[in-house]
Amino acid sequence: MMDNRLKQKLTNGEGVFGLIAPNSDPILAETVGLLGFDYFMIDGEHGPITVNEVENFCRACEIRNISPLARIRSNDPKLILQYLDAGIMGVMMPGISCVQDVEKLVSAIKYPPLGDRGLGPVRSASYMMGSENQKEYVVRMNESTLVLPMFEDIKALDELEQMVQVEGIDGFIIGPRDLAMSMGHIDGPGGHEDVASVIAEAKKIIKKAGLVVGTVAPNGEVAHKLVNEGTLFVIGSLSGLLAKSAKEFLEQAKIK
């Protein structure tokens, strides 16, 4: 496995940009890498991703020097292990609402002594035939694998100050759409001052703990603004960008 340069950029205080898609097609992964993005994230929560697809997705990302990440559908240690063993370099976990959820996530991702991840002759460990010995591999994985719980439920706000203190996490990703839903706004987060206020409070708590703040951006202009404001982990929607570009293409093509 290649080194996780994404983690190093975040440690250096640099903004990182990537795309998320409910599709693990290696061609898409290579394309995103060739475009110059920092990472590509497969959406195993909302997409029909199977574990046996993940290895080739990771291989494609590594060929193009882009970090393979995953949003995994549940905080299940055995499922998380399969993604990591395939080569995933970071996990964004939905459904986090308390300290115990965060601790469970860290334990699943980190090898001992930081966690409880099992070790075997798998792809992420170069099948135990690489140049690293076991100790070197374990130390490198514990240092470089990103742990990114999501803040997307108003109920989690009460424990957020405790959650950010859990050892082993790198940051929190704010999910504004589900957050707004949890606050009773089924029309989305836009235009609701209470949602904006909660997001601002969450960002303050996360940054105060020295952790990375991440969220989604609909376009490059918003992404640029987010990074300038200190939100370093920016996620774009591949399907959203494709829809926008395809719509513009069709509209321009049909101009009379």
GROMACS .gro file of C-alpha atoms in nm:
model
  256
    1MET     CA    1   0.000   0.000   0.000
    2MET     CA    2   0.109   0.356  -0.069
    3ASP     CA    3   0.152   0.610   0.209
    4ASN     CA    4  -0.158   0.811   0.296
    5ARG     CA    5  -0.052   1.155   0.173
    6LEU     CA    6  -0.402   1.279   0.252
    7LYS     CA    7  -0.335   1.239   0.624
    8GLN     CA    8  -0.007   1.428   0.590
    9LYS     CA    9  -0.170   1.720   0.411
   10LEU     CA   10  -0.433   1.751   0.683
   11THR     CA   11  -0.162   1.735   0.950
   12ASN     CA   12   0.010   2.022   0.771
   13GLY     CA   13  -0.309   2.229   0.783
   14GLU     CA   14  -0.377   2.202   0.410
   15GLY     CA   15  -0.721   2.168   0.256
   16VAL     CA   16  -0.803   1.842   0.080
   17PHE     CA   17  -1.061   1.786  -0.191
   18GLY     CA   18  -1.230   1.467  -0.299
   19LEU     CA   19  -1.542   1.316  -0.446
   20ILE     CA   20  -1.792   1.065  -0.311
   21ALA     CA   21  -1.995   0.826  -0.525
   22PRO     CA   22  -2.213   0.518  -0.468
   23ASN     CA   23  -1.999   0.336  -0.722
   24SER     CA   24  -1.667   0.154  -0.692
   25ASP     CA   25  -1.585   0.140  -1.065
   26PRO     CA   26  -1.203   0.141  -1.100
   27ILE     CA   27  -1.229   0.360  -1.412
   28LEU     CA   28  -1.406   0.628  -1.210
   29ALA     CA   29  -1.140   0.601  -0.941
   30GLU     CA   30  -0.859   0.644  -1.192
   31THR     CA   31  -1.038   0.937  -1.357
   32VAL     CA   32  -1.083   1.118  -1.026
   33GLY     CA   33  -0.714   1.064  -0.952
   34LEU     CA   34  -0.603   1.189  -1.293
   35LEU     CA   35  -0.811   1.504  -1.242
   36GLY     CA   36  -0.595   1.587  -0.941
   37PHE     CA   37  -0.826   1.522  -0.646
   38ASP     CA   38  -0.677   1.414  -0.315
   39TYR     CA   39  -0.913   1.125  -0.247
   40PHE     CA   40  -1.208   0.929  -0.380
   41MET     CA   41  -1.468   0.795  -0.137
   42ILE     CA   42  -1.702   0.508  -0.209
   43ASP     CA   43  -2.042   0.543  -0.048
   44GLY     CA   44  -2.122   0.212   0.114
   45GLU     CA   45  -2.408   0.366   0.310
   46HIS     CA   46  -2.627   0.478   0.020
   47GLY     CA   47  -2.474   0.272  -0.261
   48PRO     CA   48  -2.488  -0.102  -0.338
   49ILE     CA   49  -2.118  -0.152  -0.267
   50THR     CA   50  -2.007  -0.507  -0.194
   51VAL     CA   51  -1.686  -0.587  -0.011
   52ASN     CA   52  -1.541  -0.786  -0.302
   53GLU     CA   53  -1.552  -0.470  -0.518
   54VAL     CA   54  -1.337  -0.272  -0.277
   55GLU     CA   55  -0.999  -0.428  -0.358
   56ASN     CA   56  -1.000  -0.326  -0.725
   57PHE     CA   57  -1.126   0.020  -0.629
   58CYS     CA   58  -0.826   0.056  -0.397
   59ARG     CA   59  -0.585  -0.070  -0.663
   60ALA     CA   60  -0.714   0.189  -0.910
   61CYS     CA   61  -0.677   0.469  -0.655
   62GLU     CA   62  -0.322   0.365  -0.572
   63ILE     CA   63  -0.222   0.356  -0.940
   64ARG     CA   64  -0.324   0.723  -0.969
   65ASN     CA   65  -0.184   0.830  -0.629
   66ILE     CA   66  -0.520   0.913  -0.475
   67SER     CA   67  -0.631   0.800  -0.129
   68PRO     CA   68  -0.915   0.543  -0.127
   69LEU     CA   69  -1.171   0.620   0.144
   70ALA     CA   70  -1.511   0.476   0.231
   71ARG     CA   71  -1.832   0.570   0.401
   72ILE     CA   72  -1.935   0.237   0.550
   73ARG     CA   73  -2.299   0.160   0.615
   74SER     CA   74  -2.272   0.062   0.982
   75ASN     CA   75  -2.033   0.076   1.276
   76ASP     CA   76  -1.973  -0.298   1.253
   77PRO     CA   77  -1.613  -0.399   1.338
   78LYS     CA   78  -1.616  -0.704   1.109
   79LEU     CA   79  -1.745  -0.505   0.812
   80ILE     CA   80  -1.498  -0.223   0.877
   81LEU     CA   81  -1.216  -0.478   0.895
   82GLN     CA   82  -1.298  -0.613   0.549
   83TYR     CA   83  -1.286  -0.265   0.397
   84LEU     CA   84  -0.955  -0.186   0.567
   85ASP     CA   85  -0.797  -0.519   0.476
   86ALA     CA   86  -0.885  -0.447   0.112
   87GLY     CA   87  -0.683  -0.125   0.126
   88ILE     CA   88  -0.918   0.153   0.238
   89MET     CA   89  -0.710   0.430   0.398
   90GLY     CA   90  -0.982   0.610   0.589
   91VAL     CA   91  -1.337   0.561   0.711
   92MET     CA   92  -1.618   0.815   0.735
   93MET     CA   93  -1.880   0.667   0.966
   94PRO     CA   94  -2.246   0.775   0.973
   95GLY     CA   95  -2.487   0.723   1.261
   96ILE     CA   96  -2.254   0.845   1.536
   97SER     CA   97  -2.446   0.983   1.833
   98CYS     CA   98  -2.244   0.921   2.151
   99VAL     CA   99  -1.898   0.867   2.296
  100GLN     CA  100  -1.941   0.490   2.289
  101ASP     CA  101  -2.004   0.501   1.913
  102VAL     CA  102  -1.678   0.689   1.858
  103GLU     CA  103  -1.481   0.455   2.083
  104LYS     CA  104  -1.622   0.155   1.898
  105LEU     CA  105  -1.518   0.306   1.564
  106VAL     CA  106  -1.162   0.375   1.680
  107SER     CA  107  -1.131   0.025   1.822
  108ALA     CA  108  -1.237  -0.127   1.489
  109ILE     CA  109  -0.992   0.080   1.283
  110LYS     CA  110  -0.680   0.080   1.499
  111TYR     CA  111  -0.453  -0.215   1.571
  112PRO     CA  112  -0.349  -0.281   1.932
  113PRO     CA  113  -0.259  -0.111   2.156
  114LEU     CA  114  -0.486   0.169   2.024
  115GLY     CA  115  -0.768  -0.060   1.914
  116ASP     CA  116  -0.875  -0.415   1.848
  117ARG     CA  117  -0.835  -0.459   1.472
  118GLY     CA  118  -0.732  -0.810   1.373
  119LEU     CA  119  -0.421  -0.876   1.163
  120GLY     CA  120  -0.375  -1.129   0.886
  121PRO     CA  121  -0.194  -1.185   0.553
  122VAL     CA  122  -0.426  -0.951   0.363
  123ARG     CA  123  -0.385  -0.701   0.082
  124SER     CA  124  -0.335  -0.397   0.307
  125ALA     CA  125  -0.043  -0.580   0.472
  126SER     CA  126   0.108  -0.680   0.136
  127TYR     CA  127   0.006  -1.036   0.225
  128MET     CA  128   0.286  -1.032   0.484
  129MET     CA  129   0.542  -1.043   0.203
  130GLY     CA  130   0.638  -0.676   0.184
  131SER     CA  131   0.949  -0.492   0.296
  132GLU     CA  132   0.797  -0.393   0.631
  133ASN     CA  133   0.800  -0.621   0.931
  134GLN     CA  134   0.478  -0.664   1.127
  135LYS     CA  135   0.557  -0.398   1.386
  136GLU     CA  136   0.645  -0.140   1.120
  137TYR     CA  137   0.322  -0.209   0.934
  138VAL     CA  138   0.105  -0.186   1.247
  139VAL     CA  139   0.263   0.141   1.355
  140ARG     CA  140   0.224   0.291   1.007
  141MET     CA  141  -0.140   0.189   0.977
  142ASN     CA  142  -0.226   0.323   1.321
  143GLU     CA  143  -0.065   0.654   1.232
  144SER     CA  144  -0.199   0.694   0.879
  145THR     CA  145  -0.552   0.549   0.864
  146LEU     CA  146  -0.809   0.829   0.889
  147VAL     CA  147  -1.088   0.801   1.146
  148LEU     CA  148  -1.372   1.038   1.060
  149PRO     CA  149  -1.699   1.002   1.251
  150MET     CA  150  -1.991   1.206   1.121
  151PHE     CA  151  -2.190   1.473   1.302
  152GLU     CA  152  -2.533   1.456   1.141
  153ASP     CA  153  -2.786   1.431   1.425
  154ILE     CA  154  -2.887   1.705   1.666
  155LYS     CA  155  -2.890   1.448   1.949
  156ALA     CA  156  -2.513   1.414   1.913
  157LEU     CA  157  -2.455   1.779   2.001
  158ASP     CA  158  -2.497   1.713   2.374
  159GLU     CA  159  -2.199   1.475   2.375
  160LEU     CA  160  -1.987   1.634   2.103
  161GLU     CA  161  -1.745   1.794   2.349
  162GLN     CA  162  -1.680   1.450   2.498
  163MET     CA  163  -1.666   1.275   2.161
  164VAL     CA  164  -1.389   1.500   2.028
  165GLN     CA  165  -1.170   1.393   2.322
  166VAL     CA  166  -1.165   1.027   2.218
  167GLU     CA  167  -0.809   0.927   2.132
  168GLY     CA  168  -0.750   0.815   1.776
  169ILE     CA  169  -0.994   1.027   1.575
  170ASP     CA  170  -0.874   1.274   1.314
  171GLY     CA  171  -1.181   1.491   1.277
  172PHE     CA  172  -1.556   1.507   1.230
  173ILE     CA  173  -1.749   1.535   0.906
  174ILE     CA  174  -2.063   1.746   0.929
  175GLY     CA  175  -2.361   1.615   0.730
  176PRO     CA  176  -2.591   1.918   0.693
  177ARG     CA  177  -2.878   1.743   0.516
  178ASP     CA  178  -2.936   1.472   0.776
  179LEU     CA  179  -2.864   1.720   1.054
  180ALA     CA  180  -3.142   1.944   0.925
  181MET     CA  181  -3.374   1.644   0.898
  182SER     CA  182  -3.305   1.558   1.261
  183MET     CA  183  -3.406   1.914   1.350
  184GLY     CA  184  -3.739   1.885   1.172
  185HIS     CA  185  -3.646   2.055   0.845
  186ILE     CA  186  -3.743   1.805   0.578
  187ASP     CA  187  -3.686   2.065   0.305
  188GLY     CA  188  -3.309   2.066   0.359
  189PRO     CA  189  -3.058   2.277   0.553
  190GLY     CA  190  -3.069   2.591   0.338
  191GLY     CA  191  -3.230   2.902   0.484
  192HIS     CA  192  -3.265   2.768   0.838
  193GLU     CA  193  -3.081   2.982   1.093
  194ASP     CA  194  -3.105   2.717   1.365
  195VAL     CA  195  -2.923   2.465   1.144
  196ALA     CA  196  -2.653   2.719   1.058
  197SER     CA  197  -2.613   2.796   1.429
  198VAL     CA  198  -2.570   2.429   1.523
  199ILE     CA  199  -2.315   2.377   1.244
  200ALA     CA  200  -2.118   2.682   1.362
  201GLU     CA  201  -2.122   2.553   1.720
  202ALA     CA  202  -2.011   2.205   1.611
  203LYS     CA  203  -1.725   2.347   1.405
  204LYS     CA  204  -1.610   2.551   1.703
  205ILE     CA  205  -1.606   2.246   1.931
  206ILE     CA  206  -1.423   2.030   1.676
  207LYS     CA  207  -1.159   2.293   1.598
  208LYS     CA  208  -1.102   2.368   1.967
  209ALA     CA  209  -1.007   2.002   2.015
  210GLY     CA  210  -0.746   2.036   1.738
  211LEU     CA  211  -0.936   1.812   1.499
  212VAL     CA  212  -1.016   1.844   1.130
  213VAL     CA  213  -1.358   1.974   1.027
  214GLY     CA  214  -1.511   1.842   0.707
  215THR     CA  215  -1.832   1.887   0.513
  216VAL     CA  216  -1.982   1.884   0.166
  217ALA     CA  217  -1.951   2.150  -0.103
  218PRO     CA  218  -2.181   2.185  -0.406
  219ASN     CA  219  -1.917   2.359  -0.619
  220GLY     CA  220  -1.557   2.475  -0.626
  221GLU     CA  221  -1.638   2.828  -0.512
  222VAL     CA  222  -1.796   2.700  -0.191
  223ALA     CA  223  -1.509   2.453  -0.145
  224HIS     CA  224  -1.256   2.737  -0.168
  225LYS     CA  225  -1.450   2.941   0.087
  226LEU     CA  226  -1.476   2.648   0.327
  227VAL     CA  227  -1.101   2.589   0.330
  228ASN     CA  228  -1.031   2.959   0.383
  229GLU     CA  229  -1.263   2.943   0.684
  230GLY     CA  230  -1.078   2.643   0.828
  231THR     CA  231  -1.294   2.354   0.707
  232LEU     CA  232  -1.012   2.151   0.557
  233PHE     CA  233  -1.183   1.828   0.447
  234VAL     CA  234  -1.410   1.904   0.153
  235ILE     CA  235  -1.638   1.650  -0.013
  236GLY     CA  236  -1.793   1.693  -0.356
  237SER     CA  237  -2.068   1.474  -0.499
  238LEU     CA  238  -1.963   1.303  -0.821
  239SER     CA  239  -2.325   1.250  -0.925
  240GLY     CA  240  -2.410   1.611  -0.841
  241LEU     CA  241  -2.122   1.751  -1.045
  242LEU     CA  242  -2.201   1.515  -1.332
  243ALA     CA  243  -2.567   1.620  -1.332
  244LYS     CA  244  -2.474   1.989  -1.336
  245SER     CA  245  -2.222   1.946  -1.618
  246ALA     CA  246  -2.451   1.723  -1.824
  247LYS     CA  247  -2.743   1.963  -1.785
  248GLU     CA  248  -2.529   2.257  -1.899
  249PHE     CA  249  -2.404   2.055  -2.196
  250LEU     CA  250  -2.757   1.969  -2.307
  251GLU     CA  251  -2.887   2.322  -2.259
  252GLN     CA  252  -2.601   2.467  -2.465
  253ALA     CA  253  -2.638   2.200  -2.733
  254LYS     CA  254  -3.006   2.282  -2.780
  255ILE     CA  255  -2.964   2.658  -2.811
  256LYS     CA  256  -3.141   2.771  -3.128
   0.00000   0.00000   0.00000
